[in-house]
C-alpha positions as a LaTeX table, in Angstrom:
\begin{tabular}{lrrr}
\hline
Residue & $x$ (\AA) & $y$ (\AA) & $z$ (\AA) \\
\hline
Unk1 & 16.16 & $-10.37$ & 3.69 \\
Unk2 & 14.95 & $-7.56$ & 1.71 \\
Unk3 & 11.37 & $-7.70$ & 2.64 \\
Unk4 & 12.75 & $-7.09$ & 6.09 \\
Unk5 & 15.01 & $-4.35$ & 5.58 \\
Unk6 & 12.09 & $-2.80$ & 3.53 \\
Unk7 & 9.73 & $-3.06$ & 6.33 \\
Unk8 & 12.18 & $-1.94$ & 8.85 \\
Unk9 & 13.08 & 1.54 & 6.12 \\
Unk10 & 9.31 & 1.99 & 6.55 \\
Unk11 & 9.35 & 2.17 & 9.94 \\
Unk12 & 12.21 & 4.13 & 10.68 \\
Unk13 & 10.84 & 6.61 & 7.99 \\
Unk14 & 7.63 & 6.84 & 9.94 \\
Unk15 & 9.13 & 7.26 & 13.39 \\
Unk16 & 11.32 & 10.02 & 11.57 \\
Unk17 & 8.08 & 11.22 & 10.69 \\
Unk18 & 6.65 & 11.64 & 14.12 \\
Unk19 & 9.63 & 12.90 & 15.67 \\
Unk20 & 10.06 & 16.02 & 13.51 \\
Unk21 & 6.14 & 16.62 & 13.98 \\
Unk22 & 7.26 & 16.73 & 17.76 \\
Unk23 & 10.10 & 19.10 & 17.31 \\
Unk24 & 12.40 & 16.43 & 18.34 \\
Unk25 & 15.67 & 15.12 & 16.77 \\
Unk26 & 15.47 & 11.74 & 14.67 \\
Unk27 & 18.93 & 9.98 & 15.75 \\
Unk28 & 18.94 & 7.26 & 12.90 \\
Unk29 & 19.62 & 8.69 & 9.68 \\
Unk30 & 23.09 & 6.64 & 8.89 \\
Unk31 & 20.73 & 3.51 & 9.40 \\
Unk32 & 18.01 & 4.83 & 7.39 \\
Unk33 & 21.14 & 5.49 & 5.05 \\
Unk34 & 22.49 & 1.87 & 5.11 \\
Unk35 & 19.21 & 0.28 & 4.40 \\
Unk36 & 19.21 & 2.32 & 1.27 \\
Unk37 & 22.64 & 1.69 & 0.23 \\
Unk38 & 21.60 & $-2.57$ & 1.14 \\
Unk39 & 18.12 & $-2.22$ & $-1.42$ \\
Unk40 & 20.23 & $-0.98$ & $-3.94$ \\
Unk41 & 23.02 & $-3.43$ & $-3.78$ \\
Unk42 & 20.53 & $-5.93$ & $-3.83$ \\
Unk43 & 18.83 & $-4.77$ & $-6.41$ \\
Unk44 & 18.46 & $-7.90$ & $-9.27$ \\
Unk45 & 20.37 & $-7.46$ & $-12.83$ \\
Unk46 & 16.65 & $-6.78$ & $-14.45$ \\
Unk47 & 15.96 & $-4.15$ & $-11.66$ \\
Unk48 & 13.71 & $-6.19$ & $-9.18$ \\
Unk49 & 14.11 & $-7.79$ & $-5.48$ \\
Unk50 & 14.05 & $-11.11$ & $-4.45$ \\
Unk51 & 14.00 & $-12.83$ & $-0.65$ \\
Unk52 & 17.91 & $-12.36$ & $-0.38$ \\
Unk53 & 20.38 & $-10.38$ & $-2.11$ \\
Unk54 & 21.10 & $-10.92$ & $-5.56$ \\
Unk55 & 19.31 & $-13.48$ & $-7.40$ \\
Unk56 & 18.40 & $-14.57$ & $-10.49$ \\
Unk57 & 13.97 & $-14.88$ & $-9.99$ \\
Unk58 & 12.01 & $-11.75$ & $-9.37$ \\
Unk59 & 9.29 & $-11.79$ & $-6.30$ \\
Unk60 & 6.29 & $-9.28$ & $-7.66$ \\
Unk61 & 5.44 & $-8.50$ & $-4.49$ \\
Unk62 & 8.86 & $-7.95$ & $-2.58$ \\
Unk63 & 9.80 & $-5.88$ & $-5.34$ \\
Unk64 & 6.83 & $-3.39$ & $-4.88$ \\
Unk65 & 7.34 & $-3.45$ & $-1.31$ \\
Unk66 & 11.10 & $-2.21$ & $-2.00$ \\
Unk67 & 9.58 & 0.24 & $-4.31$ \\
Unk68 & 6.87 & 2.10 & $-1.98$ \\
Unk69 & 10.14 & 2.20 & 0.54 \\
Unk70 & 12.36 & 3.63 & $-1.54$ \\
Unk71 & 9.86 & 5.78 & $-2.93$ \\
Unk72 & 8.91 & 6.99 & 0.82 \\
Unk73 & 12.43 & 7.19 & 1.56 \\
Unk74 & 12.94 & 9.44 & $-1.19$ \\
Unk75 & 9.59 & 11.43 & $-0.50$ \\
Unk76 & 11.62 & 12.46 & 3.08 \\
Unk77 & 14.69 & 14.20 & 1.25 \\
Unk78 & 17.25 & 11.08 & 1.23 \\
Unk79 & 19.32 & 10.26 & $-1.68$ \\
Unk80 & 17.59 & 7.46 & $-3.31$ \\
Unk81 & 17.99 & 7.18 & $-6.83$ \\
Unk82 & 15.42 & 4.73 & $-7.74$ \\
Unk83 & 16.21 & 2.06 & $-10.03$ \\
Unk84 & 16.45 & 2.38 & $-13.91$ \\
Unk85 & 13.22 & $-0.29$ & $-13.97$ \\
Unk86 & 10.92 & 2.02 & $-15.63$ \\
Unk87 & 11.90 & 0.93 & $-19.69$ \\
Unk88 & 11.73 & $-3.39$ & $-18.22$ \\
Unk89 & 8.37 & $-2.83$ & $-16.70$ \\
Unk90 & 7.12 & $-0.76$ & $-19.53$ \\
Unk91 & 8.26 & $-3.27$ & $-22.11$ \\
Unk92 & 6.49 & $-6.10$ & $-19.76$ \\
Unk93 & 2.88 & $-3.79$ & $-19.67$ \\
Unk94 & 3.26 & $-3.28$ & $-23.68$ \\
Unk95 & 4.03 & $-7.16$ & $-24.32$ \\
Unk96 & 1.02 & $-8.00$ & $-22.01$ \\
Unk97 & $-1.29$ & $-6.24$ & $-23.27$ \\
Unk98 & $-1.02$ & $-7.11$ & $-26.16$ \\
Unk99 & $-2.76$ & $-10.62$ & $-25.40$ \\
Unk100 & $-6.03$ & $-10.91$ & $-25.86$ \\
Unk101 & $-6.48$ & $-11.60$ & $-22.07$ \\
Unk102 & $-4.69$ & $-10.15$ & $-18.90$ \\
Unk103 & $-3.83$ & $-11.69$ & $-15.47$ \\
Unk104 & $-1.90$ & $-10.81$ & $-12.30$ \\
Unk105 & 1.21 & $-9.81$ & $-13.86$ \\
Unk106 & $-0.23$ & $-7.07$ & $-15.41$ \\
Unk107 & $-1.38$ & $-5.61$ & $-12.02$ \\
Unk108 & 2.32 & $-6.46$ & $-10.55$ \\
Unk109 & 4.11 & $-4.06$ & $-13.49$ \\
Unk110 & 1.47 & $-1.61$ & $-13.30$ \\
Unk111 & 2.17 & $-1.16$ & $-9.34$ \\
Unk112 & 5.80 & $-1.38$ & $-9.36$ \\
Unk113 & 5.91 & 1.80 & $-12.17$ \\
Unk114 & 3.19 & 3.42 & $-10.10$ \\
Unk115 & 5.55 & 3.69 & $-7.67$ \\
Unk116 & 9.21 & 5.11 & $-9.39$ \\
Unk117 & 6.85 & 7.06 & $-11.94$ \\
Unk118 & 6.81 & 10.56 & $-10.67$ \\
Unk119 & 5.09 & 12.35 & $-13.70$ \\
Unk120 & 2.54 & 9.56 & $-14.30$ \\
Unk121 & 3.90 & 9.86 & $-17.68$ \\
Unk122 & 6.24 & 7.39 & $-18.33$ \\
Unk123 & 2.95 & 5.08 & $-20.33$ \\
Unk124 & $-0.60$ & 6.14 & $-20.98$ \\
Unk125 & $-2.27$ & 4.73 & $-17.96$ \\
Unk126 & $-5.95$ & 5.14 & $-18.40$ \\
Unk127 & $-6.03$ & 3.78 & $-21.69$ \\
Unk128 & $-4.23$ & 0.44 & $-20.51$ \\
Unk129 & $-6.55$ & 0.11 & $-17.86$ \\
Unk130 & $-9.96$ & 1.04 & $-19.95$ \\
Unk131 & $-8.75$ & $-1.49$ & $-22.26$ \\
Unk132 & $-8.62$ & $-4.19$ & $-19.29$ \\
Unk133 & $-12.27$ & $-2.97$ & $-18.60$ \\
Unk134 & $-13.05$ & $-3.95$ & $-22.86$ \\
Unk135 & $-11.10$ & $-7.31$ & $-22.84$ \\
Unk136 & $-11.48$ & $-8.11$ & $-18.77$ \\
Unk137 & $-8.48$ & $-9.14$ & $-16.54$ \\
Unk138 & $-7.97$ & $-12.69$ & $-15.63$ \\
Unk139 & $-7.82$ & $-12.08$ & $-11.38$ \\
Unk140 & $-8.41$ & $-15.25$ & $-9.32$ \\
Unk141 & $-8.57$ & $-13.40$ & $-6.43$ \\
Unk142 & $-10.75$ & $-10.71$ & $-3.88$ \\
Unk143 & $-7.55$ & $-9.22$ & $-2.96$ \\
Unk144 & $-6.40$ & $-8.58$ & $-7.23$ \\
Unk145 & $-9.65$ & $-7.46$ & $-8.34$ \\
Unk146 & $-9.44$ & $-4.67$ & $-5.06$ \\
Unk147 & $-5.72$ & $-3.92$ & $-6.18$ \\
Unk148 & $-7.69$ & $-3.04$ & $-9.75$ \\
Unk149 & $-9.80$ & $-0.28$ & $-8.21$ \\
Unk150 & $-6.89$ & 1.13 & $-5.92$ \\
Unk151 & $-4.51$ & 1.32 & $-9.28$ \\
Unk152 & $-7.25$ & 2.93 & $-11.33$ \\
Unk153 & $-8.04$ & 5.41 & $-8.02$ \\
Unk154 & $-4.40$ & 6.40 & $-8.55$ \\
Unk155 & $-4.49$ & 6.76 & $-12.36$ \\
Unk156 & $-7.65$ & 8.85 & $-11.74$ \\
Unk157 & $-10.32$ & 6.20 & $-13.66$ \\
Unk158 & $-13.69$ & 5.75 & $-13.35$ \\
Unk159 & $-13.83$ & 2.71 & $-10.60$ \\
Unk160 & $-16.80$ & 0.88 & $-9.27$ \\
Unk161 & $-16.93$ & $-0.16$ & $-5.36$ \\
Unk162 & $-19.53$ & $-2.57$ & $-5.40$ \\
Unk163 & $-17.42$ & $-5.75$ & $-5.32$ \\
Unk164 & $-16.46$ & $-4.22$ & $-1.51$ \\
Unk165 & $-19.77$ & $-4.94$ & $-0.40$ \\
Unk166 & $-19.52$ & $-8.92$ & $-1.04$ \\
Unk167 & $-16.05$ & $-9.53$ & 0.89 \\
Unk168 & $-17.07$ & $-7.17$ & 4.29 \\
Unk169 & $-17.64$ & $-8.78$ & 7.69 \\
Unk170 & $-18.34$ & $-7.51$ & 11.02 \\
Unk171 & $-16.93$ & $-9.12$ & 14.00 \\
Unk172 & $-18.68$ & $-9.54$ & 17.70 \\
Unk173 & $-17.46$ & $-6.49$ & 18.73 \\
Unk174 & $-18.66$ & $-4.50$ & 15.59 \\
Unk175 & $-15.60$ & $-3.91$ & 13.92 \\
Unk176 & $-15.44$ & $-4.38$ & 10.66 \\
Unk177 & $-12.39$ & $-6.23$ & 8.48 \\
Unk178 & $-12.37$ & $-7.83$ & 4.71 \\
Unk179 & $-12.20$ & $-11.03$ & 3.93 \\
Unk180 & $-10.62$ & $-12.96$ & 0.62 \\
Unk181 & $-13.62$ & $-14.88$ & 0.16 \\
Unk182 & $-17.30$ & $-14.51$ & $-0.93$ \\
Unk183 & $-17.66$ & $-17.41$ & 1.44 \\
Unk184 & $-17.48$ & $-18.18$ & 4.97 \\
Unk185 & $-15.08$ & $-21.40$ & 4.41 \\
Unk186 & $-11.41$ & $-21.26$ & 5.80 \\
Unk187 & $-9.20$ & $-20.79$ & 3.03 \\
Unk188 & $-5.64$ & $-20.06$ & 3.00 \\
Unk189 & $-4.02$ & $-17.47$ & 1.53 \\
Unk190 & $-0.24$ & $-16.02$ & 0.92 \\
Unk191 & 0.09 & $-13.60$ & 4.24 \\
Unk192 & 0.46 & $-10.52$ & 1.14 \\
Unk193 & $-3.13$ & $-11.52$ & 0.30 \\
Unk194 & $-4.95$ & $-12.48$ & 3.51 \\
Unk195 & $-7.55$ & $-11.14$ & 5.58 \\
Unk196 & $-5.37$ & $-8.54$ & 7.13 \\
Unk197 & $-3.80$ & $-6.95$ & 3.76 \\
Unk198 & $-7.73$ & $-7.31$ & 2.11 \\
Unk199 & $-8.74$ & $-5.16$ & 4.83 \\
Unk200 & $-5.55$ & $-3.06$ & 4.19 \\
Unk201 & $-6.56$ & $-2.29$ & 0.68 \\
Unk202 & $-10.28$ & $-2.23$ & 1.30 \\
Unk203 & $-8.75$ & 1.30 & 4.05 \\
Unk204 & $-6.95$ & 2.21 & 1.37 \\
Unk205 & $-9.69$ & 2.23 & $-1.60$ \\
Unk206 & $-12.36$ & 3.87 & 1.10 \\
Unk207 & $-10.15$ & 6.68 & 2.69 \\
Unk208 & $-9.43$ & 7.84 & $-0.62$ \\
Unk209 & $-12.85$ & 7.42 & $-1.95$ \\
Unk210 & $-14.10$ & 9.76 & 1.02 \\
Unk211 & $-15.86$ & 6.98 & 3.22 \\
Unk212 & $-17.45$ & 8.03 & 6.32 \\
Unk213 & $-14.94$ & 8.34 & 9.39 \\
Unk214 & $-17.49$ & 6.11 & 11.08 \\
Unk215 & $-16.22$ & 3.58 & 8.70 \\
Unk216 & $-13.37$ & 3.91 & 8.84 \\
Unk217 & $-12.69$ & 3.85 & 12.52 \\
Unk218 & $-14.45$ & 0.05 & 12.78 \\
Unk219 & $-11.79$ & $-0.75$ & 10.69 \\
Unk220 & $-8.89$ & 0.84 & 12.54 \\
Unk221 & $-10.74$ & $-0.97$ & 15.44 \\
Unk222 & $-10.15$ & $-4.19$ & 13.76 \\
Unk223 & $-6.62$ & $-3.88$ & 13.59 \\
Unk224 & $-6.02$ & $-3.13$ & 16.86 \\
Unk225 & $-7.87$ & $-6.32$ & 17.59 \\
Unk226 & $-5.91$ & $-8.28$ & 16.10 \\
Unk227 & $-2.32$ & $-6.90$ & 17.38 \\
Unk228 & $-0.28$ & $-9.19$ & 19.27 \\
Unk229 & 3.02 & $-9.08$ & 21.16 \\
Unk230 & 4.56 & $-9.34$ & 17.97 \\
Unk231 & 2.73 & $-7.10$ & 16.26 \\
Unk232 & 0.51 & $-8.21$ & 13.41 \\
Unk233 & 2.61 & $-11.45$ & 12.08 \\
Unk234 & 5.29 & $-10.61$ & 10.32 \\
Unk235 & 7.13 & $-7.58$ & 9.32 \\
Unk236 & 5.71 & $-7.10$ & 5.71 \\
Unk237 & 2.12 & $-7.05$ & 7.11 \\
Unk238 & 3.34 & $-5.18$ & 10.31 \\
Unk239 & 4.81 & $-2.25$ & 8.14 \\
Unk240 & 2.38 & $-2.18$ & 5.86 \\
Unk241 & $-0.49$ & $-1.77$ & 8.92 \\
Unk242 & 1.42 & 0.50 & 10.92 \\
Unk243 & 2.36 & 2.73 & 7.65 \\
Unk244 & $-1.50$ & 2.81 & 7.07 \\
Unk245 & $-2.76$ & 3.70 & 10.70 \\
Unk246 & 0.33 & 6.40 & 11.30 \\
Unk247 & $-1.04$ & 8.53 & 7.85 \\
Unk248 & $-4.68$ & 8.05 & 9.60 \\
Unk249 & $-3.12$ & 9.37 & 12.97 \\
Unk250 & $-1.29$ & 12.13 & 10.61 \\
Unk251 & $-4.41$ & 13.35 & 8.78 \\
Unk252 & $-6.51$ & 13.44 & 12.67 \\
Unk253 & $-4.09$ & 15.57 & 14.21 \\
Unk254 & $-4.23$ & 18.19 & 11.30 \\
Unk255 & $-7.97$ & 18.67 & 11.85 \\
Unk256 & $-8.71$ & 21.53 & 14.22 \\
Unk257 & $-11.23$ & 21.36 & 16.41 \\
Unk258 & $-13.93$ & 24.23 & 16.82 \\
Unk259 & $-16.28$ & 25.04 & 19.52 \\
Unk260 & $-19.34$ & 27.48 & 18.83 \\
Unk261 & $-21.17$ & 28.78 & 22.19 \\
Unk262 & $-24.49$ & 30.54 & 21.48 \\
Unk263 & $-25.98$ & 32.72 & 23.33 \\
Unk264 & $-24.35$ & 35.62 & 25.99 \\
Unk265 & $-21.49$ & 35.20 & 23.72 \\
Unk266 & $-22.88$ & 36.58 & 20.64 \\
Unk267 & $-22.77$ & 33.10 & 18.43 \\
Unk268 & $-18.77$ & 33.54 & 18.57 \\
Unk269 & $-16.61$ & 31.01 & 17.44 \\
Unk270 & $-13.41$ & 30.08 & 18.98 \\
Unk271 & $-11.01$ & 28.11 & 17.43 \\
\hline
\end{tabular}
């Protein structure tokens, strides 16, 4: 399954991660090696991913999945030479926006080339997405309209946060998670766009927007909540939670902690 042996490259890369912070040697490069080699086999005629193999329909959000690990892969020296997908998804975004109106698929080929698009050069970005902002995009749902803000946070564009407001809950034990409703009715949703990828995003969109660490840490709280035995459901939504949290881990240990003592000391500082 290549969602899985995405998820699984993810997590290898991240325990890689953490080992060479510790000074210690990472003993599973030749798998982290073979999963690469697999993705690429795999890899569809047109240059996207489906649930197995080779096959002959695209899954949007499989393929971005592959993407960010390949890209991450990549990011930690390994010889990944990302797929030739740039000139398909750039003739998709020029086709589409072309219409007078603009729906998910938009914000699928606009994440995939986010992520194999080094330069941020490859199309003009901010004018595509100021033009959605003219015409409007057609998004059904929370969790599309919050990918909108965290692509134009990338693409550095003017972004407004106030539809985060009307999806955020607190729980009994005053953590705080996002939900894929303005309601309080159960509703289904495809696992990539339920309550625990909202809140996912919702991280995402506020860590690099500069929230409070106070905020932040009620939702870290959440998802430790809501971890089982078998982690957090599945391994797309476990990767994707445990990639989050390890680069929140990552950033705390880098801040150093200072202690001032006033007084006989002098007001010294000692770091």
């Amino acid at each position: 399954c290549n969602e899985q042996l995405a998820s699984k490259l993810v997590a290898m890369l991240l325990h890689q991660q953490r080992m060479q912070s510790e000074g210690k040697r990472f003993s599973y490069e030749k798998e982290v090696k073979n999963i690469i080699k697999k993705l690429a086999k795999n890899q569809n005629e047109n240059g996207g991913w489906g649930w197995y193999g080779k096959v002959s329909d695209d899954e949007e959000w499989i393929t971005i999945h592959v993407l960010k690990a390949l890209s991450k892969a990549r990011s930690a020296g390994y010889d990944v030479h990302l797929p030739e997908y740039s000139s398909s998804l750039t003739a998709y975004i020029q086709q589409l926006i072309a219409q007078p109106q603009y729906g998910v698929d938009l914000l699928n080929y606009l994440e995939a080339l986010l992520e194999i698009d080094e330069t941020m050069s490859t199309i003009d970005y901010k004018t595509i997405l100021q033009r959605i902002d003219r015409q409007g995009c057609q998004l059904s749902s929370a969790y599309d309209r919050l990918r909108l803000i965290r692509i134009k946070q990338r693409c550095g564009v003017k972004y407004d946060l106030s539809d985060l407001n009307l999806y955020r809950r607190t729980n009994l034990l005053g953590s705080v998670y996002y939900a894929n409703s303005t309601t309080n009715l159960a509703k289904r949703f495809p696992f990539w766009e339920d309550n625990r990828s909202m809140t996912l995003l919702a991280y995402e969109i506020l860590a690099k927007h500069g929230a409070k660490e106070s905020e932040l840490s009620k939702i870290r709280s959440w998802f430790y909540e809501q971890r089982t035995s078998l982690g957090w459901g599945n391994t797309y939504v476990s990767s994707n939670v445990i990639n989050t949290l390890f680069s929140s881990a990552e950033q705390a240990d880098k801040k150093v902690a200072s202690v001032i003592l006033k007084g006989a000391v002098n007001d010294r500082t000692l770091d």
